[in-house]
Coordinates of C-alpha atoms and ligand atoms in Angstrom, one line a residue:
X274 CA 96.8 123.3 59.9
X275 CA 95.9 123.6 63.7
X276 CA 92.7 121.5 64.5
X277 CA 91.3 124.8 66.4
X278 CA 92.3 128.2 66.3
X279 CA 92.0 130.1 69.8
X280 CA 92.6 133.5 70.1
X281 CA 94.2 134.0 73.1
X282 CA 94.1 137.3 76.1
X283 CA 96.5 137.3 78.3
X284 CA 94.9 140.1 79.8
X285 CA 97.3 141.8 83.1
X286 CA 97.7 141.7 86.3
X287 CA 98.2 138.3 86.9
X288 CA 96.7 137.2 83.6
X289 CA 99.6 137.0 81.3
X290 CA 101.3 134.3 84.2
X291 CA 97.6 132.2 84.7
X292 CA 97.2 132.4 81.0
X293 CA 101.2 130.7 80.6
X294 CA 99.9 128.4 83.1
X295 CA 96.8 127.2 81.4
X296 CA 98.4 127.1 78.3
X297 CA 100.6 124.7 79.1
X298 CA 98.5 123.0 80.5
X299 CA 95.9 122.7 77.5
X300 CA 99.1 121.7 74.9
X301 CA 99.9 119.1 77.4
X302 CA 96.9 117.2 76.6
X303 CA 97.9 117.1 73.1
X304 CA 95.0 118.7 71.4
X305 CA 96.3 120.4 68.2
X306 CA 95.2 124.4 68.9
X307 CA 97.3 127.3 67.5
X308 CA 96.7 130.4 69.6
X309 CA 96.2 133.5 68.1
X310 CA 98.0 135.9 70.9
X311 CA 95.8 139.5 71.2
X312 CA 96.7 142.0 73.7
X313 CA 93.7 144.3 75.1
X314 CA 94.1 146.6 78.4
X315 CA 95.7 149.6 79.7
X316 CA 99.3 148.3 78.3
X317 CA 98.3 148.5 74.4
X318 CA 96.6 152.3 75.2
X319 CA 100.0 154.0 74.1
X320 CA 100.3 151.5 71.1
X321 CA 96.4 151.5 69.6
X322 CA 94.9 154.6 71.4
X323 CA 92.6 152.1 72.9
X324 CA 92.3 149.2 75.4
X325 CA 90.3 147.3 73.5
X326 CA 92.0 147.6 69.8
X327 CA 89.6 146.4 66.8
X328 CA 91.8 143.8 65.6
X329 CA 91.4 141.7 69.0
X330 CA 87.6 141.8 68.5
X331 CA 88.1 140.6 64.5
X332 CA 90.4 137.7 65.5
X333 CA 87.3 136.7 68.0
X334 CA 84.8 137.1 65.5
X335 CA 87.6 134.9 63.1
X336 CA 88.3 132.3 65.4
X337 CA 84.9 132.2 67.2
X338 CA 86.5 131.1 70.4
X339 CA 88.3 132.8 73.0
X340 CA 90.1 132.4 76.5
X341 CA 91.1 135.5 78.2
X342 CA 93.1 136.2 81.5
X343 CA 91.6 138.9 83.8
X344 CA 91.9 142.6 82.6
X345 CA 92.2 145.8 85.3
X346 CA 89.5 148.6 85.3
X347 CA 90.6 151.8 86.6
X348 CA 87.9 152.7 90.1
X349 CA 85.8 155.4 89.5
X350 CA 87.6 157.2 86.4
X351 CA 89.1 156.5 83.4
X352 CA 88.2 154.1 80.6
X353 CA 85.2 151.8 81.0
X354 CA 85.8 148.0 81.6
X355 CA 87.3 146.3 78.5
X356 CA 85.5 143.2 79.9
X357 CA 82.1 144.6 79.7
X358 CA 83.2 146.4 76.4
X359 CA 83.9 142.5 74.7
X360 CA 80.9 141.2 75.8
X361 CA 78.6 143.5 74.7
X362 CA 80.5 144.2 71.7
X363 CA 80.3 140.5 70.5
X364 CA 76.6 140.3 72.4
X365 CA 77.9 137.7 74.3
X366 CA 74.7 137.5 76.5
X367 CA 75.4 134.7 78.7
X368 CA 77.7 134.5 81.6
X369 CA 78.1 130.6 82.6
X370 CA 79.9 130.3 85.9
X371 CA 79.5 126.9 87.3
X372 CA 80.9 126.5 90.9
X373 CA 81.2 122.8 92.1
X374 CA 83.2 121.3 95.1
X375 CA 86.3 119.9 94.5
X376 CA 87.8 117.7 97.1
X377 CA 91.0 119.5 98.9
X378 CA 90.1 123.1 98.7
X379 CA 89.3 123.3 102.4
X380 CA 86.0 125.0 101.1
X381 CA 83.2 125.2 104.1
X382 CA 81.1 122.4 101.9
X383 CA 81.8 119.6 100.0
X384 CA 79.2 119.5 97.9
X385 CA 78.6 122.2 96.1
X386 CA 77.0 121.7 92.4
X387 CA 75.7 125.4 91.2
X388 CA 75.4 126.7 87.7
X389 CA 75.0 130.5 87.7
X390 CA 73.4 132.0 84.5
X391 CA 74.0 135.8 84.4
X392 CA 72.6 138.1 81.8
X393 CA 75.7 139.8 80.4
X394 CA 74.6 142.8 78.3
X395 CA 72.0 144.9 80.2
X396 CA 70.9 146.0 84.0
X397 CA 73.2 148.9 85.4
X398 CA 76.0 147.2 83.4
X399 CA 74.8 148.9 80.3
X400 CA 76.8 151.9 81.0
X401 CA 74.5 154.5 80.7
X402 CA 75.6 157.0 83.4
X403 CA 75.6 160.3 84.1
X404 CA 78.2 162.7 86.1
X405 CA 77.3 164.0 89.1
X406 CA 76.9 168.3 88.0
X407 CA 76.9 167.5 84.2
X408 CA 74.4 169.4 82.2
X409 CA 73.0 165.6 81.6
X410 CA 72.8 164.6 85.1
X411 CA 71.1 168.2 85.9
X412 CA 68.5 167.9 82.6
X413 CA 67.6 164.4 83.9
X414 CA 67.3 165.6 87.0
X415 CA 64.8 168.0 85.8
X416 CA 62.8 165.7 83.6
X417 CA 62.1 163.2 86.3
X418 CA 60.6 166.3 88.1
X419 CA 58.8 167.3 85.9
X420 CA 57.1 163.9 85.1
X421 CA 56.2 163.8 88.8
X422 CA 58.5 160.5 89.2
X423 CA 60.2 161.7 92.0
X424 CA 62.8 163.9 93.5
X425 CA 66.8 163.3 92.7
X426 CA 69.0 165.1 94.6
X427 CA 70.7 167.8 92.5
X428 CA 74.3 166.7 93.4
X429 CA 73.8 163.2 92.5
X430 CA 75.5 161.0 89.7
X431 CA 73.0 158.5 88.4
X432 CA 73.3 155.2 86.2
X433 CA 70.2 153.2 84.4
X434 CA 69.3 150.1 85.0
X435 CA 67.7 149.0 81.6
X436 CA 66.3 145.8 81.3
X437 CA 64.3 144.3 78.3
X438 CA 61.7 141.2 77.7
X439 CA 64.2 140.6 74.6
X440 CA 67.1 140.3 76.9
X441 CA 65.7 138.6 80.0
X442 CA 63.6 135.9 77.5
X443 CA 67.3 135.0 76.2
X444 CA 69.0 134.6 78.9
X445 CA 66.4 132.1 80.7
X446 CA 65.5 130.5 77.9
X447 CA 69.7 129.8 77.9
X448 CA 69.2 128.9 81.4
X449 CA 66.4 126.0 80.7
X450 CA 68.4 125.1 77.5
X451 CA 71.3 124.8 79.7
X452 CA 69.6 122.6 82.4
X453 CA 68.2 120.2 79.8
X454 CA 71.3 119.2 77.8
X455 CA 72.8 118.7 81.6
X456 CA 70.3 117.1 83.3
X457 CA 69.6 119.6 85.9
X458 CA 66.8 119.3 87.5
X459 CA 65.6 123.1 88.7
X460 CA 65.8 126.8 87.3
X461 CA 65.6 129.7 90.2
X462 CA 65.4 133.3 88.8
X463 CA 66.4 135.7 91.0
X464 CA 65.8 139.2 91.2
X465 CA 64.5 142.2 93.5
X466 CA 60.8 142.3 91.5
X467 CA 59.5 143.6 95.1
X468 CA 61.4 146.5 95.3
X469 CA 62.1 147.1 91.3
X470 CA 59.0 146.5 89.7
X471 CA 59.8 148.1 86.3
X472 CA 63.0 146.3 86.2
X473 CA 63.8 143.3 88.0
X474 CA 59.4 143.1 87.7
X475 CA 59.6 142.8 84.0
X476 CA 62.4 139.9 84.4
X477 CA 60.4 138.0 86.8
X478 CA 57.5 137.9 84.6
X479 CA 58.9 137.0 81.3
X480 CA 61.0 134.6 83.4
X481 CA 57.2 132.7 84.2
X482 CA 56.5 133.2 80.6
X483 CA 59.4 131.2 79.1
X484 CA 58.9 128.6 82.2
X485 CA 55.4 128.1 80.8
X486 CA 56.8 127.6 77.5
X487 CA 58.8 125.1 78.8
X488 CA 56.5 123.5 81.3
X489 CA 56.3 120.1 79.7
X490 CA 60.4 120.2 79.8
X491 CA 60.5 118.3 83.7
X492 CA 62.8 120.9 85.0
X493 CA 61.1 122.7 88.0
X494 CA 61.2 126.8 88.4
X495 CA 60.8 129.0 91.1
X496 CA 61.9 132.5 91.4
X497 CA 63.7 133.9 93.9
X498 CA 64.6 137.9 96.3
X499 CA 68.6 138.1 95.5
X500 CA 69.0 138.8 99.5
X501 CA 67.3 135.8 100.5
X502 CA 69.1 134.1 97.6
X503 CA 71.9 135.0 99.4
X504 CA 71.3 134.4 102.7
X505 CA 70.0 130.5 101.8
X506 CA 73.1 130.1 99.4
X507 CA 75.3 130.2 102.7
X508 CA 72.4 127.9 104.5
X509 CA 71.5 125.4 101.8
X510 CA 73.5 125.7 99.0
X511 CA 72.4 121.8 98.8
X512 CA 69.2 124.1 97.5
X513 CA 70.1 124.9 94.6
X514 CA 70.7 124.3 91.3
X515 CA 71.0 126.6 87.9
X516 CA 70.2 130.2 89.2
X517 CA 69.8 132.8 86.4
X518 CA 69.9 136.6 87.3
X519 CA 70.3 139.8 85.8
X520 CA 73.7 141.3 85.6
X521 CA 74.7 142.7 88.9
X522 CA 73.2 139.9 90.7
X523 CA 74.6 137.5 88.5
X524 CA 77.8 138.8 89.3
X525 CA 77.6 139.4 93.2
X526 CA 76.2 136.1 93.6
X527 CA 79.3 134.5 91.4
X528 CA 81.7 135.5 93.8
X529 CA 79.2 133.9 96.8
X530 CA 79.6 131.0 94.8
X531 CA 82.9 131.4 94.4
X532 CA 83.2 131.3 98.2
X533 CA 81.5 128.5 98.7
X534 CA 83.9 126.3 97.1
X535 CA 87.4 127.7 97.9
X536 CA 87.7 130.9 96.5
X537 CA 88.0 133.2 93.5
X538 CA 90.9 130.8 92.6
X539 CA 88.8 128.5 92.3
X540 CA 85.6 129.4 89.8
X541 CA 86.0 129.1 86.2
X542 CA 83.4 131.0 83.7
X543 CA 82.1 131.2 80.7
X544 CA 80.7 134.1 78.3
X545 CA 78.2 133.1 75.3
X546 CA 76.9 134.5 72.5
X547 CA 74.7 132.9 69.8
X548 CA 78.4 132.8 67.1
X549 CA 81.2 133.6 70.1
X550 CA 82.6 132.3 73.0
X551 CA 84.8 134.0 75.6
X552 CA 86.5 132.0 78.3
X553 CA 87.6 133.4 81.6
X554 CA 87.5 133.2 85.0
X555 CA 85.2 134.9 87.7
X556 CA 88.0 136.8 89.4
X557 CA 90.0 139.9 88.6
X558 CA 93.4 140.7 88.1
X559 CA 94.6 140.6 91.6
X560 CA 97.2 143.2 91.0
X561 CA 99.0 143.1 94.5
X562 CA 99.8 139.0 93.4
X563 CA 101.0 140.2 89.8
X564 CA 104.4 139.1 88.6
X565 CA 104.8 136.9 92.0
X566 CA 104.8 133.6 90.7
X567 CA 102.0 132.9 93.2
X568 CA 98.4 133.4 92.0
X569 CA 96.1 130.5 91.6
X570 CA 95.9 129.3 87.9
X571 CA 93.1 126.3 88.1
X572 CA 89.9 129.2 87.7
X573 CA 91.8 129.7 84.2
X574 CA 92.7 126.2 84.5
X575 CA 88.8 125.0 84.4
X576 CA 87.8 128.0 82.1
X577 CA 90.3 125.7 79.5
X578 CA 88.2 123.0 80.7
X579 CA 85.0 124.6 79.6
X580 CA 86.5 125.7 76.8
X581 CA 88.2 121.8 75.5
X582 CA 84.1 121.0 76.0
X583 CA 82.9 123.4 73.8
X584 CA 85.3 122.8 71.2
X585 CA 84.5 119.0 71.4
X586 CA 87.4 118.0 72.9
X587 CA 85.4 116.5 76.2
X588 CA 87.7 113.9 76.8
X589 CA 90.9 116.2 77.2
X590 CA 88.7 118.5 79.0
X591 CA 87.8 115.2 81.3
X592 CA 91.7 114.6 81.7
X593 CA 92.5 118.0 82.7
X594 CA 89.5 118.0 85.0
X595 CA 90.8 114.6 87.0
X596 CA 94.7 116.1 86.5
X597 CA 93.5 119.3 88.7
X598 CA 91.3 117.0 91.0
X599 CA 94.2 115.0 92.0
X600 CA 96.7 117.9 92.6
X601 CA 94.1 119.1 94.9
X602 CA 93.5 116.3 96.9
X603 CA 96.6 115.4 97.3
X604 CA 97.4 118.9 98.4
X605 CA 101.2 118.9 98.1
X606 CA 102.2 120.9 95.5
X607 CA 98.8 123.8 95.4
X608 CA 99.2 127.6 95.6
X609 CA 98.9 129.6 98.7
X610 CA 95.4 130.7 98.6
X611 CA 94.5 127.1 98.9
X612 CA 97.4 126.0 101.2
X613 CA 95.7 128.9 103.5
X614 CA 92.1 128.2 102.7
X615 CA 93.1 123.8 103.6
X616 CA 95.9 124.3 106.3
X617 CA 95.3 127.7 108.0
X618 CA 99.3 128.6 106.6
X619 CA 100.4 129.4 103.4
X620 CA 103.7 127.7 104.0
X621 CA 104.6 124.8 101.6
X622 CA 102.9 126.5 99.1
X623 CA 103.7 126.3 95.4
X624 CA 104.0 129.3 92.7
X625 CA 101.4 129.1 89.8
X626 CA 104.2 127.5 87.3
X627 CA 104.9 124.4 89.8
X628 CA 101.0 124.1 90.0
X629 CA 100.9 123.9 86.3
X630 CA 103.9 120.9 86.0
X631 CA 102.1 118.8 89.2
X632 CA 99.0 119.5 86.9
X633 CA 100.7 118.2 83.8
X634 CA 102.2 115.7 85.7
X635 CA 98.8 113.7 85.8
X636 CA 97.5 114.6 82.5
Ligands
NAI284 P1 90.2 140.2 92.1 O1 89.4 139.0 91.8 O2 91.2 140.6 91.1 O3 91.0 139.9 93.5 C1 90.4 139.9 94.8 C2 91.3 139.0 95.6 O4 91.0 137.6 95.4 C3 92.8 139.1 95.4 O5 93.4 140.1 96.1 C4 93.3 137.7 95.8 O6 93.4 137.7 97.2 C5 92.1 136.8 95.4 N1 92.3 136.2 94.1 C6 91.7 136.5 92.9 N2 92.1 135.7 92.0 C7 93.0 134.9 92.5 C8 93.8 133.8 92.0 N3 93.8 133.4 90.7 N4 94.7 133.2 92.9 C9 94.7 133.5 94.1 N5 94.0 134.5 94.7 C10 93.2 135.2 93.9 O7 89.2 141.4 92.4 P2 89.5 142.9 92.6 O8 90.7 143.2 93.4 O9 88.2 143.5 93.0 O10 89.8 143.4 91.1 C11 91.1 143.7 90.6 C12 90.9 144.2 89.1 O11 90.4 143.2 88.3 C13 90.0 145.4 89.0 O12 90.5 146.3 88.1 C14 88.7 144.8 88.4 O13 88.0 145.7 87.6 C15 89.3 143.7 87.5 N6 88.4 142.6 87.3 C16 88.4 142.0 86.0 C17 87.6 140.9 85.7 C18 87.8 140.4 84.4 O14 88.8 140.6 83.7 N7 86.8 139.6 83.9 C19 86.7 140.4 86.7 C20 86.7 141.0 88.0 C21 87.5 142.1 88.2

């Protein structure tokens, strides 16, 4: 018997070629793991009548650990995010997307070393929306009249932003957990508590309450306007340190991160529940790169490297790390987005299957 089982998403796009990528990769290093291959996305619709089919959630809740390539949501229309859909369905409540410099990017900074803790179930992520000129939108409408809370427009669409002292005191606590067993030093919650008192007010507040429970702890906290966040991010990102946020933040900010070292190629992540983990990268599914041979596998690459860590396999995770540090550097054999991002031209570049041998290569 395999030493792990891993259920495996391909996910589309460019998923299904990242995912070939990192999986060689990760059976490269010779750690024993069977993956357990589960489809989800507009592809099995036809076939299960859903894009998110029951038995991909059951092999996750089986094999407790998953990695997942990227998986399209239709704009606007059409079914809601099967990302979202996993993550609250397995209440995997944490969002871990460290961003850290790695030499040979051509990033703007060099030293980058940012945890980002995003609350993964709740905020306007929750889903709870209503069409602009349903009877729901319109009886809403009315009630907040009616209450004296204000005036909605009648031809607007609306969408809540829930946000609970049960949720924000997990995530935080997650996010002072987190910076112990790392050594961090600081915890920054960030939030718009001027503007949105009930809201991002409530998660500012419970986030001093669990600070105060952890006040003997040596890690320092400070909370933090998301715009400002933003703005210093760009300015100091020698600033900061773990920064927990509610969901929309957590994601906007990710992708700053991203930025900041190199690109969405570039960031791995993390999603974590209190049974389940589900591995995947920051970025999408880059459709107009899908079925080129071209798109940037190391964000999946490092997800795997999160992922070998969690499963207790550090020092292949370490291996992989210095394998993917060294094709960097040396800058040779990298993928276009960095080729661009380091040299200003994407000639010389490689396609995400030659990254994945010069990454094997140094394993
Ligand atoms: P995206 O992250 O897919 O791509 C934006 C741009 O970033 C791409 O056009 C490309 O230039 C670059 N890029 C992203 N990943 C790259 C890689 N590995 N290598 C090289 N370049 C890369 O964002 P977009 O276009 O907003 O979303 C596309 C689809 O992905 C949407 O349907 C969206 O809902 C979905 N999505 C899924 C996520 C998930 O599965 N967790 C997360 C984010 C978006």
């Amino acid at each position: 018997m395999a030493r792990h089982t891993v259920t495996l998403i391909p996910g589309d796009g460019i998923g299904p070629e990242i995912a070939s990528a990192m999986r060689r990769v990760v059976d490269a290093t010779g750690v024993d793991i069977a993956w357990e291959i589960a489809d989800a996305g507009e592809h099995v619709m036809e076939e299960f009548g859903t894009p998110l089919p029951g038995h991909v959630i059951d092999s996750i809740r089986t094999n407790k650990v998953a990695i997942k390539g990227p998986i399209t949501t239709p704009v606007g229309t059409g079914f809601r995010s099967v990302n979202v859909a996993l993550r609250k369905e397995l209440d995997l409540y944490t969002n871990l997307r460290p961003a850290f410099s790695i030499e040979g990017t051509g990033a703007r900074y060099d030293d980058i070393d940012i945890v980002i803790v995003r609350e993964n179930t709740e905020d306007l992520y929750a889903g709870i929306e209503f069409e602009q000129g349903s009877a729901e939108a319109a009886e809403l409408i009315d009630w907040v009249a009616e209450k004296g809370a204000g005036v909605i427009r009648p031809d607007s669409g609306i969408s809540l932003k829930p946000i609970s002292v049960t949720g924000t005191r997990r995530i935080v606590k997650f996010a002072f957990d987190y910076a112990i067993a790392n050594g961090r030093k600081k915890v920054t919650a960030v939030h718009k508590a001027n503007i949105l008192k009930h809201s991002d007010g409530l998660f500012r507040k419970v986030a001093y309450e669990v600070a105060e429970e952890y006040k003997d702890s040596g890690i320092e906290f400070e909370d933090y306007i998301v715009d400002a966040t933003c703005m210093q991010l760009v300015l100091h990102p020698e600033w900061w340190d773990v920064l927990v946020l509610p969901n929309l933040y957590g994601d906007i900010v990710s992708d700053l991160a991203a930025g900041l070292i190199g690109g969405l190629g570039m960031a791995p992540g993390a999603n974590i529940g209190a049974e389940h983990a589900v591995f995947e990268p920051v970025h999408g599914s880059a459709p107009k790169y899908a079925g080129k041979d071209m798109a940037n596998p190391t964000a999946l690459i490092l997800s795997a490297v999160l992922m070998l860590n969690h499963l207790g396999e550090r020092e292949a995770g370490d291996r992989v790390l210095a394998a993917v540090k060294g094709v960097l550097a040396d800058g040779e054999r990298v993928t276009y987005d960095i080729r661009r991002t380091r040299f200003g031209t994407t000639e010389g570049a490689v396609g995400t299957q030659a990254y994945a041998d010069a990454v094997i290569e140094r394993l």
